[in-house]
PDB file of C-alpha atoms in Angstrom:
ATOM      1  CA  MET A   1       0.000   0.000   0.000  1.00 58.00           C
ATOM      2  CA  LYS A   2       2.872   2.352   0.822  1.00 70.00           C
ATOM      3  CA  LYS A   3       4.426   1.754  -2.648  1.00 71.00           C
ATOM      4  CA  THR A   4       1.136   2.632  -4.364  1.00 64.00           C
ATOM      5  CA  GLY A   5       0.975   5.958  -2.530  1.00 56.00           C
ATOM      6  CA  ILE A   6       4.544   6.785  -3.497  1.00 58.00           C
ATOM      7  CA  ILE A   7       3.888   5.880  -7.141  1.00 56.00           C
ATOM      8  CA  ILE A   8       0.757   8.049  -7.213  1.00 57.00           C
ATOM      9  CA  ALA A   9       2.667  10.949  -5.643  1.00 51.00           C
ATOM     10  CA  VAL A  10       5.529  10.628  -8.156  1.00 48.00           C
ATOM     11  CA  VAL A  11       3.112  10.482 -11.116  1.00 48.00           C
ATOM     12  CA  ALA A  12       1.226  13.524  -9.793  1.00 49.00           C
ATOM     13  CA  LEU A  13       4.487  15.425  -9.351  1.00 45.00           C
ATOM     14  CA  MET A  14       5.607  14.529 -12.879  1.00 49.00           C
ATOM     15  CA  PHE A  15       2.257  15.693 -14.242  1.00 43.00           C
ATOM     16  CA  CYS A  16       2.575  19.036 -12.448  1.00 40.00           C
ATOM     17  CA  VAL A  17       6.128  19.561 -13.714  1.00 38.00           C
ATOM     18  CA  PHE A  18       5.039  18.742 -17.282  1.00 40.00           C
ATOM     19  CA  PHE A  19       1.958  20.976 -17.052  1.00 40.00           C
ATOM     20  CA  PHE A  20       3.908  24.019 -15.870  1.00 38.00           C
ATOM     21  CA  ALA A  21       6.719  23.386 -18.358  1.00 35.00           C
ATOM     22  CA  ILE A  22       4.365  23.696 -21.330  1.00 33.00           C
ATOM     23  CA  GLN A  23       2.667  26.877 -20.157  1.00 36.00           C
ATOM     24  CA  LYS A  24       3.269  29.964 -22.301  1.00 39.00           C
ATOM     25  CA  PRO A  25       4.637  33.088 -20.661  1.00 41.00           C
ATOM     26  CA  ALA A  26       2.090  35.838 -19.960  1.00 44.00           C
ATOM     27  CA  GLY A  27       1.208  37.744 -23.098  1.00 45.00           C
ATOM     28  CA  SER A  28       2.858  35.283 -25.467  1.00 46.00           C
ATOM     29  CA  GLU A  29      -0.468  34.235 -26.960  1.00 54.00           C
ATOM     30  CA  SER A  30      -0.691  37.730 -28.438  1.00 76.00           C
ATOM     31  CA  ASN A  31       2.671  37.574 -30.201  1.00 87.00           C
ATOM     32  CA  GLN A  32       2.017  38.190 -33.878  1.00 88.00           C
ATOM     33  CA  PRO A  33       3.708  39.424 -37.034  1.00 89.00           C
ATOM     34  CA  LEU A  34       3.338  42.975 -38.268  1.00 90.00           C
ATOM     35  CA  SER A  35       0.249  43.541 -40.375  1.00 89.00           C
ATOM     36  CA  GLN A  36      -1.893  46.417 -41.550  1.00 89.00           C
ATOM     37  CA  ASN A  37      -4.692  45.009 -39.376  1.00 90.00           C
ATOM     38  CA  LEU A  38      -2.465  45.321 -36.306  1.00 92.00           C
ATOM     39  CA  ILE A  39      -1.649  48.939 -37.181  1.00 92.00           C
ATOM     40  CA  ASP A  40      -5.318  49.727 -37.860  1.00 92.00           C
ATOM     41  CA  SER A  41      -6.365  48.162 -34.535  1.00 93.00           C
ATOM     42  CA  GLY A  42      -5.012  51.200 -32.687  1.00 93.00           C
ATOM     43  CA  VAL A  43      -2.815  49.149 -30.354  1.00 96.00           C
ATOM     44  CA  LYS A  44       0.342  51.023 -29.412  1.00 97.00           C
ATOM     45  CA  ILE A  45       3.510  49.876 -31.154  1.00 97.00           C
ATOM     46  CA  ILE A  46       6.866  50.668 -29.551  1.00 98.00           C
ATOM     47  CA  ASP A  47       9.847  50.572 -31.940  1.00 97.00           C
ATOM     48  CA  ILE A  48      12.912  49.750 -29.836  1.00 97.00           C
ATOM     49  CA  ARG A  49      15.520  50.054 -32.605  1.00 97.00           C
ATOM     50  CA  THR A  50      18.170  52.780 -32.695  1.00 96.00           C
ATOM     51  CA  LYS A  51      17.718  56.237 -34.198  1.00 96.00           C
ATOM     52  CA  GLY A  52      20.043  55.302 -37.053  1.00 95.00           C
ATOM     53  CA  GLU A  53      17.775  52.382 -37.947  1.00 96.00           C
ATOM     54  CA  TRP A  54      14.665  54.565 -37.817  1.00 96.00           C
ATOM     55  CA  VAL A  55      16.297  57.085 -40.169  1.00 97.00           C
ATOM     56  CA  GLN A  56      17.564  54.369 -42.529  1.00 95.00           C
ATOM     57  CA  THR A  57      14.358  52.340 -42.948  1.00 93.00           C
ATOM     58  CA  GLY A  58      11.550  54.467 -41.569  1.00 95.00           C
ATOM     59  CA  ILE A  59       9.106  53.380 -38.870  1.00 96.00           C
ATOM     60  CA  VAL A  60       5.712  51.733 -38.664  1.00 95.00           C
ATOM     61  CA  PRO A  61       3.004  54.397 -39.076  1.00 94.00           C
ATOM     62  CA  GLY A  62       1.959  55.647 -35.633  1.00 95.00           C
ATOM     63  CA  ALA A  63       4.736  53.797 -33.788  1.00 97.00           C
ATOM     64  CA  PHE A  64       6.426  55.259 -30.736  1.00 98.00           C
ATOM     65  CA  THR A  65      10.228  55.278 -30.885  1.00 98.00           C
ATOM     66  CA  LEU A  66      12.086  54.283 -27.741  1.00 98.00           C
ATOM     67  CA  THR A  67      15.539  52.721 -28.065  1.00 97.00           C
ATOM     68  CA  TYR A  68      16.279  49.765 -25.791  1.00 96.00           C
ATOM     69  CA  PHE A  69      19.701  48.534 -26.955  1.00 92.00           C
ATOM     70  CA  ASP A  70      22.164  51.175 -28.134  1.00 88.00           C
ATOM     71  CA  GLU A  71      24.511  50.694 -31.107  1.00 88.00           C
ATOM     72  CA  LYS A  72      26.949  48.793 -28.883  1.00 91.00           C
ATOM     73  CA  GLY A  73      24.294  46.454 -27.449  1.00 89.00           C
ATOM     74  CA  ASN A  74      24.133  48.199 -24.068  1.00 93.00           C
ATOM     75  CA  TYR A  75      20.855  48.821 -22.294  1.00 93.00           C
ATOM     76  CA  ASN A  76      19.501  50.406 -19.129  1.00 95.00           C
ATOM     77  CA  ASN A  77      16.298  48.756 -17.920  1.00 95.00           C
ATOM     78  CA  GLN A  78      15.392  51.498 -15.440  1.00 95.00           C
ATOM     79  CA  ALA A  79      15.857  54.334 -17.950  1.00 96.00           C
ATOM     80  CA  PHE A  80      13.881  52.430 -20.596  1.00 97.00           C
ATOM     81  CA  LEU A  81      11.043  51.568 -18.194  1.00 98.00           C
ATOM     82  CA  SER A  82      10.886  55.164 -16.983  1.00 97.00           C
ATOM     83  CA  GLU A  83      10.408  56.420 -20.551  1.00 98.00           C
ATOM     84  CA  LEU A  84       8.007  53.581 -21.382  1.00 98.00           C
ATOM     85  CA  GLU A  85       5.792  54.602 -18.466  1.00 98.00           C
ATOM     86  CA  LYS A  86       5.188  57.923 -20.243  1.00 98.00           C
ATOM     87  CA  ILE A  87       3.918  56.068 -23.339  1.00 98.00           C
ATOM     88  CA  VAL A  88       2.139  53.216 -21.550  1.00 98.00           C
ATOM     89  CA  PRO A  89       1.110  54.511 -18.110  1.00 97.00           C
ATOM     90  CA  ASP A  90      -1.333  51.631 -17.524  1.00 97.00           C
ATOM     91  CA  LYS A  91       0.645  48.415 -17.105  1.00 97.00           C
ATOM     92  CA  ASN A  92      -2.470  46.434 -18.092  1.00 97.00           C
ATOM     93  CA  GLU A  93      -2.658  48.110 -21.506  1.00 97.00           C
ATOM     94  CA  LYS A  94      -1.943  45.886 -24.501  1.00 97.00           C
ATOM     95  CA  PHE A  95       0.955  47.060 -26.687  1.00 97.00           C
ATOM     96  CA  GLY A  96       3.461  45.576 -29.095  1.00 97.00           C
ATOM     97  CA  ILE A  97       7.207  45.947 -29.290  1.00 97.00           C
ATOM     98  CA  ILE A  98       9.090  45.779 -32.561  1.00 96.00           C
ATOM     99  CA  CYS A  99      12.716  45.775 -33.667  1.00 95.00           C
ATOM    100  CA  ARG A 100      14.393  44.896 -36.970  1.00 94.00           C
ATOM    101  CA  SER A 101      14.031  41.115 -36.932  1.00 92.00           C
ATOM    102  CA  GLY A 102      12.582  40.095 -33.563  1.00 90.00           C
ATOM    103  CA  ASN A 103      15.850  39.300 -31.792  1.00 92.00           C
ATOM    104  CA  ARG A 104      15.894  42.325 -29.483  1.00 95.00           C
ATOM    105  CA  THR A 105      12.176  42.190 -28.711  1.00 95.00           C
ATOM    106  CA  SER A 106      12.467  38.558 -27.662  1.00 93.00           C
ATOM    107  CA  LYS A 107      15.060  39.652 -25.084  1.00 94.00           C
ATOM    108  CA  LEU A 108      13.052  42.653 -23.876  1.00 97.00           C
ATOM    109  CA  LEU A 109       9.648  40.966 -23.564  1.00 96.00           C
ATOM    110  CA  PRO A 110      10.500  38.989 -20.395  1.00 97.00           C
ATOM    111  CA  VAL A 111      11.810  42.211 -18.800  1.00 97.00           C
ATOM    112  CA  LEU A 112       8.500  43.912 -19.545  1.00 98.00           C
ATOM    113  CA  HIS A 113       6.475  41.009 -18.149  1.00 97.00           C
ATOM    114  CA  ASP A 114       8.670  40.882 -15.032  1.00 97.00           C
ATOM    115  CA  ASN A 115       7.973  44.595 -14.513  1.00 97.00           C
ATOM    116  CA  GLY A 116       4.203  44.227 -14.671  1.00 97.00           C
ATOM    117  CA  TYR A 117       3.520  44.908 -18.356  1.00 97.00           C
ATOM    118  CA  ILE A 118       1.612  41.646 -18.672  1.00 95.00           C
ATOM    119  CA  ASN A 119      -0.085  42.508 -21.972  1.00 97.00           C
ATOM    120  CA  ALA A 120       3.073  43.514 -23.828  1.00 97.00           C
ATOM    121  CA  PHE A 121       3.616  41.345 -26.879  1.00 97.00           C
ATOM    122  CA  ASP A 122       6.305  40.707 -29.453  1.00 96.00           C
ATOM    123  CA  ILE A 123       5.675  41.754 -33.058  1.00 95.00           C
ATOM    124  CA  LEU A 124       7.233  38.691 -34.637  1.00 93.00           C
ATOM    125  CA  GLY A 125       9.748  39.155 -37.427  1.00 92.00           C
ATOM    126  CA  GLY A 126      10.172  42.862 -36.764  1.00 94.00           C
ATOM    127  CA  VAL A 127      10.081  45.539 -39.449  1.00 94.00           C
ATOM    128  CA  LYS A 128      11.670  43.065 -41.864  1.00 91.00           C
ATOM    129  CA  THR A 129       8.165  41.610 -42.214  1.00 87.00           C
ATOM    130  CA  ALA A 130       6.635  44.963 -43.168  1.00 82.00           C
ATOM    131  CA  GLU A 131       7.072  44.572 -46.918  1.00 76.00           C
ATOM    132  CA  ASP A 132       5.774  41.001 -46.891  1.00 80.00           C
ATOM    133  CA  ALA A 133       2.744  42.145 -44.883  1.00 83.00           C
ATOM    134  CA  GLY A 134       2.017  45.020 -47.271  1.00 84.00           C
ATOM    135  CA  VAL A 135       2.917  47.681 -44.699  1.00 91.00           C
ATOM    136  CA  THR A 136       4.706  50.783 -45.898  1.00 92.00           C
ATOM    137  CA  LEU A 137       7.055  52.351 -43.385  1.00 94.00           C
ATOM    138  CA  VAL A 138       6.978  56.125 -42.989  1.00 96.00           C
ATOM    139  CA  PRO A 139      10.030  58.391 -42.659  1.00 97.00           C
ATOM    140  CA  TYR A 140      11.294  59.009 -39.135  1.00 96.00           C
ATOM    141  CA  LYS A 141      11.121  62.682 -38.171  1.00 88.00           C
TER     142      LYS A 141
END
């Protein structure tokens, strides 16, 4: 009888570990590629690329520009979050973050979630997907 209880406990523990391992991080179900529908939805889009990139390629129409990584790959979470709070004062608000290809946003998204921005999502593929999605970037001013 004692062995049966131990086996049941081990199976239950394994089930719990498996269940939590397959759970998506908060907000990840909203991750999506750039599209005109996303732009038209009115959801805020935060472009975290550098100023040089904005000038070179343009930005998504209506996007907010707020650099996360500088040209050397350095970042300052507190400075970024302080500026982000001015754009997204309600941490429950849904907004997307975009970079060139999705590499930088995938690194920033967990930071946002850890700091209470639970509805922040990654715009998959970055601005590189704009042309494929039929989105025309506008000049950065």
